PDB file of C-alpha atoms in Angstrom:
ATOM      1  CA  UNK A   1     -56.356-105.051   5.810  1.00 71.00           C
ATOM      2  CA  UNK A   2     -60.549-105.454   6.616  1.00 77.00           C
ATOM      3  CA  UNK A   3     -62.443-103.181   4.643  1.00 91.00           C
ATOM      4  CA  UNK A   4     -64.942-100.951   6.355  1.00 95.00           C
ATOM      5  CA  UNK A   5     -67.152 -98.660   4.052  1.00 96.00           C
ATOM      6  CA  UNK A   6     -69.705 -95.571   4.991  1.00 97.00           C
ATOM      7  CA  UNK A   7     -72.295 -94.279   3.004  1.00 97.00           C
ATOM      8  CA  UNK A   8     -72.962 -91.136   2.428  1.00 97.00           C
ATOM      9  CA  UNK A   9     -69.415 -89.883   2.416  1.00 97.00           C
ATOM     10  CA  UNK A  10     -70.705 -86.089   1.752  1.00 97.00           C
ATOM     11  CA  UNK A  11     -74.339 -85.041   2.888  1.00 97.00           C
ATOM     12  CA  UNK A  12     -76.116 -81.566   3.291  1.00 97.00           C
ATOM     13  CA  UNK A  13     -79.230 -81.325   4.420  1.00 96.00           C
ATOM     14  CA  UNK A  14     -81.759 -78.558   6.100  1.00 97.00           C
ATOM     15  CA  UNK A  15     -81.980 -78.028   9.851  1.00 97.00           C
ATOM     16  CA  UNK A  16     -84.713 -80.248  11.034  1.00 97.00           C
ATOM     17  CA  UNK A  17     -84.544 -83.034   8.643  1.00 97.00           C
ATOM     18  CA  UNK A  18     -82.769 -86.162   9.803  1.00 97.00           C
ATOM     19  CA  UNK A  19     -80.196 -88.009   7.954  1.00 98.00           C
ATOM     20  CA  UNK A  20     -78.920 -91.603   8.267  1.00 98.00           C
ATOM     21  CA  UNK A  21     -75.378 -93.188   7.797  1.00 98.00           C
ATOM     22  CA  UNK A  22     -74.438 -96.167   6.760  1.00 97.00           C
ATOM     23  CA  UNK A  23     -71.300 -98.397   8.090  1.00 97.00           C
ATOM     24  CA  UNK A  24     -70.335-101.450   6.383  1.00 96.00           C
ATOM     25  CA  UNK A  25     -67.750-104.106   6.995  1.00 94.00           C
ATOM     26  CA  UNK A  26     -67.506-105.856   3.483  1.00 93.00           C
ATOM     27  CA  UNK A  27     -64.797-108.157   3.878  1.00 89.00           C
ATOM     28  CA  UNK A  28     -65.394-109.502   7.624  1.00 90.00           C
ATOM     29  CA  UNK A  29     -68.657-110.048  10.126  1.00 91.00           C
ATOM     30  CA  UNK A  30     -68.298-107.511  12.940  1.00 90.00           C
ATOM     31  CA  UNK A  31     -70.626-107.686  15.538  1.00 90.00           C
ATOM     32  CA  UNK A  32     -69.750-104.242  17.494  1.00 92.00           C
ATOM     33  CA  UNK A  33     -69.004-101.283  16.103  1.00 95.00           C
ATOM     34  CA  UNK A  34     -68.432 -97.751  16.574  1.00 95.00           C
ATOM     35  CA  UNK A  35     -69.371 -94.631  16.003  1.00 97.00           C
ATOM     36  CA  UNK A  36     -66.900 -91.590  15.864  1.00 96.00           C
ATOM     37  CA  UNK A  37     -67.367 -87.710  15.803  1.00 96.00           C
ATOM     38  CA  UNK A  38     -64.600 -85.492  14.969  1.00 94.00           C
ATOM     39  CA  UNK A  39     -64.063 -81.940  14.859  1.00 88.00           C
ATOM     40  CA  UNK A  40     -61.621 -79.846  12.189  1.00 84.00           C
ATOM     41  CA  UNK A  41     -58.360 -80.725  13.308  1.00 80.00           C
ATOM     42  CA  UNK A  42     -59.045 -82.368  16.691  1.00 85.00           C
ATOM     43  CA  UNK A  43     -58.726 -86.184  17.076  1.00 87.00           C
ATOM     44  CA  UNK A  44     -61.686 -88.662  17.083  1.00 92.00           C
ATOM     45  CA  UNK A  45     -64.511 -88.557  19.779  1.00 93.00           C
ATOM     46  CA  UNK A  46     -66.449 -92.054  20.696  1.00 93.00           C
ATOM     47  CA  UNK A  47     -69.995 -91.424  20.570  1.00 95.00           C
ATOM     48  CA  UNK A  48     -71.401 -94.764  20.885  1.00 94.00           C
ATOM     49  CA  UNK A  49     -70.766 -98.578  20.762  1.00 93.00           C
ATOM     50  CA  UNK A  50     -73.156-100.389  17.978  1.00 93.00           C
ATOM     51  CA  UNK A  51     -73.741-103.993  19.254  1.00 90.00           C
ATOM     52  CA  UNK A  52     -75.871-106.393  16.635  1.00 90.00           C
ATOM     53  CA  UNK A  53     -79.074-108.140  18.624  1.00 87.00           C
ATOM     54  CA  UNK A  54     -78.850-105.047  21.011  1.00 88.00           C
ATOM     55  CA  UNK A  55     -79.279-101.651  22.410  1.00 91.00           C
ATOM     56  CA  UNK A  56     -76.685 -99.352  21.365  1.00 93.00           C
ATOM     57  CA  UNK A  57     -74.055 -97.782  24.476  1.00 92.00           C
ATOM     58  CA  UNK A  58     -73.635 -94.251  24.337  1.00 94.00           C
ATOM     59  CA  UNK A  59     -70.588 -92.332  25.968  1.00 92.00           C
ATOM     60  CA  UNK A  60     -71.517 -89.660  28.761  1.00 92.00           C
ATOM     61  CA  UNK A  61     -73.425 -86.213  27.037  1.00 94.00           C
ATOM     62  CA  UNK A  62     -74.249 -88.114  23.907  1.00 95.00           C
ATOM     63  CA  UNK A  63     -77.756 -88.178  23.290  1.00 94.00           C
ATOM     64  CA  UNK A  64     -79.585 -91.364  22.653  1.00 93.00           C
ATOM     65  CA  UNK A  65     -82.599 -90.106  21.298  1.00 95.00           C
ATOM     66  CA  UNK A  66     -80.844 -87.581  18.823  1.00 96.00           C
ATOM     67  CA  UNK A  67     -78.356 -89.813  17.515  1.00 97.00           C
ATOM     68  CA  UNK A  68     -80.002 -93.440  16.513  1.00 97.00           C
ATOM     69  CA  UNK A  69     -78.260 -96.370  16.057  1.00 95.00           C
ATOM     70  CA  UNK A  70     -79.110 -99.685  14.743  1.00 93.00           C
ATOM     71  CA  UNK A  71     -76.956-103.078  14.444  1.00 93.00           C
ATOM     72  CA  UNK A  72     -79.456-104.633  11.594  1.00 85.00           C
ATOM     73  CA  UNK A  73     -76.609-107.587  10.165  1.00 91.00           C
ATOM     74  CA  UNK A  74     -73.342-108.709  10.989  1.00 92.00           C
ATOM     75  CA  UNK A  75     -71.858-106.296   8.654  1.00 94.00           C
ATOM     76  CA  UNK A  76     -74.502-103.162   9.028  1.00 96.00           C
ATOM     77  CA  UNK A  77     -74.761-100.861  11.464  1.00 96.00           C
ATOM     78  CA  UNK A  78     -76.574 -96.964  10.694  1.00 97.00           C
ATOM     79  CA  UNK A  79     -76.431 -94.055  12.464  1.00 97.00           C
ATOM     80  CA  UNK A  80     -79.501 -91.331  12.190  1.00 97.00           C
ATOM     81  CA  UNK A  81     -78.826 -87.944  13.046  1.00 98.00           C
ATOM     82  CA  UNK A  82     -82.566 -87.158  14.169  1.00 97.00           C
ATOM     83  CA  UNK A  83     -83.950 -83.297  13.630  1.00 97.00           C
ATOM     84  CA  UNK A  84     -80.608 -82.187  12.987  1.00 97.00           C
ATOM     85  CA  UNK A  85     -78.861 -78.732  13.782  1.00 96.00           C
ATOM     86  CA  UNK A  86     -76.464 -76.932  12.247  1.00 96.00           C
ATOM     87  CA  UNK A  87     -74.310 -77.690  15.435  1.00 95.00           C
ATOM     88  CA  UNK A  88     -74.587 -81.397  14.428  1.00 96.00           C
ATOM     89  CA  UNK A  89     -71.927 -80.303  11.370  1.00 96.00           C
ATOM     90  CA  UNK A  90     -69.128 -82.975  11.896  1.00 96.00           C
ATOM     91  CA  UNK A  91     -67.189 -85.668  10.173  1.00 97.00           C
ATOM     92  CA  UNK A  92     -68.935 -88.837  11.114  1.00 98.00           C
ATOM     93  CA  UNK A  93     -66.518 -91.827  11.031  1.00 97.00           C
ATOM     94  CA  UNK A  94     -67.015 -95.720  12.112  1.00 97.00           C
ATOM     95  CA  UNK A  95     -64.973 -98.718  13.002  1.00 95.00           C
ATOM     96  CA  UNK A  96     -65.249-102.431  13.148  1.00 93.00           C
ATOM     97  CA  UNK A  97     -62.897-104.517  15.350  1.00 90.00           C
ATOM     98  CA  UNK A  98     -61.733-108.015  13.134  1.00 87.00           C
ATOM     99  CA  UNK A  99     -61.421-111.427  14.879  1.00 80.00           C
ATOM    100  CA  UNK A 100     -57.832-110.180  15.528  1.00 80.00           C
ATOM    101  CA  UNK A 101     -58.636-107.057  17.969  1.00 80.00           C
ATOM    102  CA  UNK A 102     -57.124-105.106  14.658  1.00 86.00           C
ATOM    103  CA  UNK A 103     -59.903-101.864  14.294  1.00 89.00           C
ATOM    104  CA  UNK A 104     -60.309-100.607  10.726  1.00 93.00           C
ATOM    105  CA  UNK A 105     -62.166 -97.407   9.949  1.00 95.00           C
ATOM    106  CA  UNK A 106     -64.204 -96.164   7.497  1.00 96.00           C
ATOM    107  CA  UNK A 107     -63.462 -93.133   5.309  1.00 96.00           C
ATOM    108  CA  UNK A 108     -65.816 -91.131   7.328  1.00 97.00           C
ATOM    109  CA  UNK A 109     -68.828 -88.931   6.237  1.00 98.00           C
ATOM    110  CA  UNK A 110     -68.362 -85.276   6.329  1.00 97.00           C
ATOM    111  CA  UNK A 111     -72.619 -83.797   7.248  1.00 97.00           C
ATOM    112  CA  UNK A 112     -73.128 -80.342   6.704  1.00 97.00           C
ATOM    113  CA  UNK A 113     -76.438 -79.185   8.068  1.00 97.00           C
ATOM    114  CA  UNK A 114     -77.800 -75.462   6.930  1.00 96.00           C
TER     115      UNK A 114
ATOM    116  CA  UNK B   1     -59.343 -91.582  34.054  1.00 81.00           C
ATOM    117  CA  UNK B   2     -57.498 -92.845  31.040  1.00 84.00           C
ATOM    118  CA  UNK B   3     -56.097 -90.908  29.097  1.00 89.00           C
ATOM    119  CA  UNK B   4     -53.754 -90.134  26.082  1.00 95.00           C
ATOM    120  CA  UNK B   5     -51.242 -87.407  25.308  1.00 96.00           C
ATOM    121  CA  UNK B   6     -49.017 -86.940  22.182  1.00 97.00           C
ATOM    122  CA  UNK B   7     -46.607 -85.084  21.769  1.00 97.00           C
ATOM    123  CA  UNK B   8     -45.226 -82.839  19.794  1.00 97.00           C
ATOM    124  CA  UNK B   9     -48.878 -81.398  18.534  1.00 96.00           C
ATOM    125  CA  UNK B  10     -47.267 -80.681  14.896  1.00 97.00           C
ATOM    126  CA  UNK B  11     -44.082 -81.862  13.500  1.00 98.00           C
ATOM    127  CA  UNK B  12     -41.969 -80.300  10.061  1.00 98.00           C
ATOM    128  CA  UNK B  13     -39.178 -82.262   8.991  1.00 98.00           C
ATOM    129  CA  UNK B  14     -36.960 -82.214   6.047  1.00 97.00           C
ATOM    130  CA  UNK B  15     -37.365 -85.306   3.418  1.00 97.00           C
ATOM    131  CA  UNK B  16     -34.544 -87.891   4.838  1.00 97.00           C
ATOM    132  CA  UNK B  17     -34.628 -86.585   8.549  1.00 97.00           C
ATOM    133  CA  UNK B  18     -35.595 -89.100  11.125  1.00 98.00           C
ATOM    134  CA  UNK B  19     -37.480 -88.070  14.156  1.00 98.00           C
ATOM    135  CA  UNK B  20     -39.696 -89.974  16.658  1.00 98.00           C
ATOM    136  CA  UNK B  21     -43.411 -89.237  18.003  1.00 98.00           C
ATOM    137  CA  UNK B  22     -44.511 -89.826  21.553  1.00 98.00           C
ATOM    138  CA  UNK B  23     -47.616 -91.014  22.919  1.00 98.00           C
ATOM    139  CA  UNK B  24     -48.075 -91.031  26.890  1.00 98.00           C
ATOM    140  CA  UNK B  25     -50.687 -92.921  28.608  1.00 96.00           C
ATOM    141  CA  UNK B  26     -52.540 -93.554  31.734  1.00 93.00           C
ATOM    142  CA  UNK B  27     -55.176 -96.695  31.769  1.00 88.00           C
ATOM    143  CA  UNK B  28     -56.328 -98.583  34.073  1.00 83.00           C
ATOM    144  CA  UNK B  29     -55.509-101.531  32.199  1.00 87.00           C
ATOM    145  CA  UNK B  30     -53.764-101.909  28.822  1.00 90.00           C
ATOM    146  CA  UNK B  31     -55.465-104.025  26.457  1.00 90.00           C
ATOM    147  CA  UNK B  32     -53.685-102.623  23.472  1.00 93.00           C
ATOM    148  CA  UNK B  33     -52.032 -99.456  22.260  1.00 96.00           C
ATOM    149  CA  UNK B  34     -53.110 -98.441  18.308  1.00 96.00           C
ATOM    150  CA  UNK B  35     -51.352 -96.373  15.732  1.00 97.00           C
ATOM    151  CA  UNK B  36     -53.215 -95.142  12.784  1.00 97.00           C
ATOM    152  CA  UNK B  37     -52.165 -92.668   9.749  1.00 97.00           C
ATOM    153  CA  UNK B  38     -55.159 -90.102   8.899  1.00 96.00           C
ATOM    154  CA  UNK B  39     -54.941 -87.792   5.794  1.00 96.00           C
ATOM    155  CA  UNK B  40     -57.367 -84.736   5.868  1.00 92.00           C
ATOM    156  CA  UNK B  41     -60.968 -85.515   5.185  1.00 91.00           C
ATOM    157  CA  UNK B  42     -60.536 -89.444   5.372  1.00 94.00           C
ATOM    158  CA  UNK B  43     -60.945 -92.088   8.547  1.00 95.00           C
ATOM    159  CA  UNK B  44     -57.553 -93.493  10.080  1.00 95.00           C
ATOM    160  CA  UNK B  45     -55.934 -95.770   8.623  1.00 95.00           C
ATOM    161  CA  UNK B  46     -54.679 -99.041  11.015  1.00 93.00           C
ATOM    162  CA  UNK B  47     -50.581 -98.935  11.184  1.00 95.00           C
ATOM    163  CA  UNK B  48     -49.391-100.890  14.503  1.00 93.00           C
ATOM    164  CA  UNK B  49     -51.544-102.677  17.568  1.00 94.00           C
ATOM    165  CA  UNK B  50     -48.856-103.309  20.315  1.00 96.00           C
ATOM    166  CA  UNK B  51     -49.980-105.331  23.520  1.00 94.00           C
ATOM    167  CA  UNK B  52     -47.076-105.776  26.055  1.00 94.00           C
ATOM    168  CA  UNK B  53     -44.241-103.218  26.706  1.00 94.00           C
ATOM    169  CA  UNK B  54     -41.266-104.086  24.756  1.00 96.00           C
ATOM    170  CA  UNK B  55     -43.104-104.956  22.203  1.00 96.00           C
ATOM    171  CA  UNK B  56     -42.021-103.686  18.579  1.00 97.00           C
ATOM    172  CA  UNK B  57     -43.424-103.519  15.114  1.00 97.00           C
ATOM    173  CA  UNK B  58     -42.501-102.358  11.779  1.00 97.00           C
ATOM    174  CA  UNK B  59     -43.903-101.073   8.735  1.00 94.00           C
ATOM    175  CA  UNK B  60     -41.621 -99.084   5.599  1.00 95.00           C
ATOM    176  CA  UNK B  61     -40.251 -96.383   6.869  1.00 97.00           C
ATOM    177  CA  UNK B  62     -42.190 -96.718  10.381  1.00 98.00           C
ATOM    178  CA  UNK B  63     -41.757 -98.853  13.616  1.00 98.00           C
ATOM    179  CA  UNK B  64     -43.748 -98.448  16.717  1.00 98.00           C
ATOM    180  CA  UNK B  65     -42.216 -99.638  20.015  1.00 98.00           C
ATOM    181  CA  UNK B  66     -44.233 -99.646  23.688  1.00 97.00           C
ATOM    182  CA  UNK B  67     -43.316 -99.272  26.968  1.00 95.00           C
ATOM    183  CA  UNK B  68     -45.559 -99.658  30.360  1.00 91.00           C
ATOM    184  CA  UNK B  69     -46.159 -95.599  30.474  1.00 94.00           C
ATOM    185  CA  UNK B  70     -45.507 -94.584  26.992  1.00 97.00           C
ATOM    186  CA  UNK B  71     -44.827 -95.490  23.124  1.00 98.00           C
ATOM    187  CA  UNK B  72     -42.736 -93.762  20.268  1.00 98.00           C
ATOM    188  CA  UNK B  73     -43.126 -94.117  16.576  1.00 98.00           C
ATOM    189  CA  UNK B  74     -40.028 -93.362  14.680  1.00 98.00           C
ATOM    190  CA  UNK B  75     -39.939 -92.222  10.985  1.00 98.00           C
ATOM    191  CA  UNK B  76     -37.008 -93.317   9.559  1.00 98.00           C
ATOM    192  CA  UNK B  77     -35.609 -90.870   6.547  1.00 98.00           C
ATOM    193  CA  UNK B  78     -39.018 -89.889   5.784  1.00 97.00           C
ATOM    194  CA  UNK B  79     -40.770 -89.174   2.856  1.00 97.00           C
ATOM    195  CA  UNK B  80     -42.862 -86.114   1.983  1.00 97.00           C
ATOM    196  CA  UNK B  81     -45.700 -88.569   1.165  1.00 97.00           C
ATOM    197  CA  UNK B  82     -45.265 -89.426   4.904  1.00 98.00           C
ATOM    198  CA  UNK B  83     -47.245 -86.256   5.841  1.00 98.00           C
ATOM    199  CA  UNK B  84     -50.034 -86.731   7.765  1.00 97.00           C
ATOM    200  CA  UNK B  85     -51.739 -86.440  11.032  1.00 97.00           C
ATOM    201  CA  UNK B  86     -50.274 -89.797  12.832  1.00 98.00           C
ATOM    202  CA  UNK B  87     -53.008 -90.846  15.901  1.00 97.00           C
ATOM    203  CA  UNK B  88     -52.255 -92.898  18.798  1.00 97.00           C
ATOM    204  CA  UNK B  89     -55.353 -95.090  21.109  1.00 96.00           C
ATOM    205  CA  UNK B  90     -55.494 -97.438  24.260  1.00 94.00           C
ATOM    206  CA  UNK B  91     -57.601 -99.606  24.481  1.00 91.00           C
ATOM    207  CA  UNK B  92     -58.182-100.628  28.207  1.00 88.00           C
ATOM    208  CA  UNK B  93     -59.688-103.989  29.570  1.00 81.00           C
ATOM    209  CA  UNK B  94     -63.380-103.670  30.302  1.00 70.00           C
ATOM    210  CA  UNK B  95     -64.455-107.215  30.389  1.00 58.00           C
ATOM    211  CA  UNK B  96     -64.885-109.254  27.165  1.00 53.00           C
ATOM    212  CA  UNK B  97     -65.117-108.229  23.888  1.00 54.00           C
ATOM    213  CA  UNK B  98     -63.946-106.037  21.867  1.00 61.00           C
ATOM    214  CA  UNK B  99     -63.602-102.604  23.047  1.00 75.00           C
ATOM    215  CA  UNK B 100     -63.245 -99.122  22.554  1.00 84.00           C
ATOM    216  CA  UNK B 101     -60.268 -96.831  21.711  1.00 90.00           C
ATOM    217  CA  UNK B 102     -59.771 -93.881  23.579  1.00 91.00           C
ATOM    218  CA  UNK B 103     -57.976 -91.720  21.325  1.00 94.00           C
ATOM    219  CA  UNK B 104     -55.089 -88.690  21.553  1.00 95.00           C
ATOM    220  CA  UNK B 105     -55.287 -85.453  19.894  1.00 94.00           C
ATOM    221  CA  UNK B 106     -52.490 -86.628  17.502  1.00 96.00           C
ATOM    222  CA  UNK B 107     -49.801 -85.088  15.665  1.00 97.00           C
ATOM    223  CA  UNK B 108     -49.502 -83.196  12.159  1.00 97.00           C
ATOM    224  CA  UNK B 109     -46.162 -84.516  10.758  1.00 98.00           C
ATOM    225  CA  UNK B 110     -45.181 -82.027   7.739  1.00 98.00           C
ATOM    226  CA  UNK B 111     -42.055 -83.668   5.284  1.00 98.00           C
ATOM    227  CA  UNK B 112     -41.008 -81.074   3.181  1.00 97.00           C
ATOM    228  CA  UNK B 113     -38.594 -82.294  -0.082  1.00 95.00           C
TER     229      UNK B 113
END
């Protein structure tokens, strides 16, 4: 299947600082993607819908301003976590659709902030 | 609203038992219904897409089959390296393009030798 790859997969960081995340498809051009939040042991939240050459959609309570995302290639799409919280502590996790409607995930990255 | 329920939450079954997993859904409009396999501390990994009911793949040990309100996976004389947390998504029409999954809370299969 497509590869997708995220970068960091582990990151700590003090409350207050921002960290970004990077989502790559390395196999295949994707020109949405998403972005996925998900709790221990609960399933996979949509935050927001990455779209290259545009604004990014957000779901309902997500907050555009705290959570940044930019479409910069074909095959790039970040996510910053802006001034972030320890209630921000998640596993962050993307996907890219293929030409085929087939979505393939990243391995996620697991953010701890202190 | 759309939405996904699976059922049961957590699943232990003996190495060679065969058991099934349900996913119910309500959507306005099916564009697709998604399996994925997710071990802890990794992202899903794609199994099955399945479009119209009646519809059936297979993988191994697994096959996924769909109907117009619901869709099982079966585990056929499973493997303890079949344990996992198994996830089932719709993804309704919404115009064009490719779009998003709307996910259930999944279920924790356990295979114990």
């Amino acid at each position: 299947g497509a590869v997708v790859s995220q970068h960091p997969s582990r990151v700590i960081c003090k409350s207050g600082t921002s960290v970004k995340i990077e989502c790559r498809s390395l196999d295949f051009q994707a020109t949405t993607m998403f972005w996925y939040r998900q709790f221990p042991k609960k399933s996979l939240m949509l935050m927001a819908t990455s779209n290259e050459g545009s604004k990014a959609t957000y779901e309902q309570g997500v907050e555009k301003d705290k959570f940044l995302i930019n479409h910069a290639s074909l095959t790039l799409s970040t996510l910053t976590v802006t001034s972030a919280h320890p209630e921000d502590s998640s596993f962050y996790i993307c996907s890219a659709p293929t030409g085929s409607n087939e979505q393939f995930f990243g391995p996620g990255t697991r953010l701890t902030v202190l | 609203e759309d939405q996904v329920t699976q059922s049961p939450e957590a699943l232990r079954l003996q190495e060679g038992e065969s058991s099934s997993l349900n996913c119910s859904y309500t959507v306005s409009g099916l564009r697709g219904l998604f399996w994925y396999r997710q071990d802890p501390g990794k992202g899903p990994e794609f199994l099955f897409t399945l479009y119209s009911a009646g519809e059936e793949k297979e993988k191994e040990r697994l096959k996924a089959t769909l109907t117009k309100k619901e869709s099982f996976l079966h585990i056929t004389a499973p493997k303890p390296e079949d344990s996992a947390t198994y996830l089932c998504a719709v993804q309704p029409h919404e115009g064009g393009g490719y779009n998003k999954l709307i996910f259930g809370a999944g279920t924790r299969l356990a295979v114990h030798p």
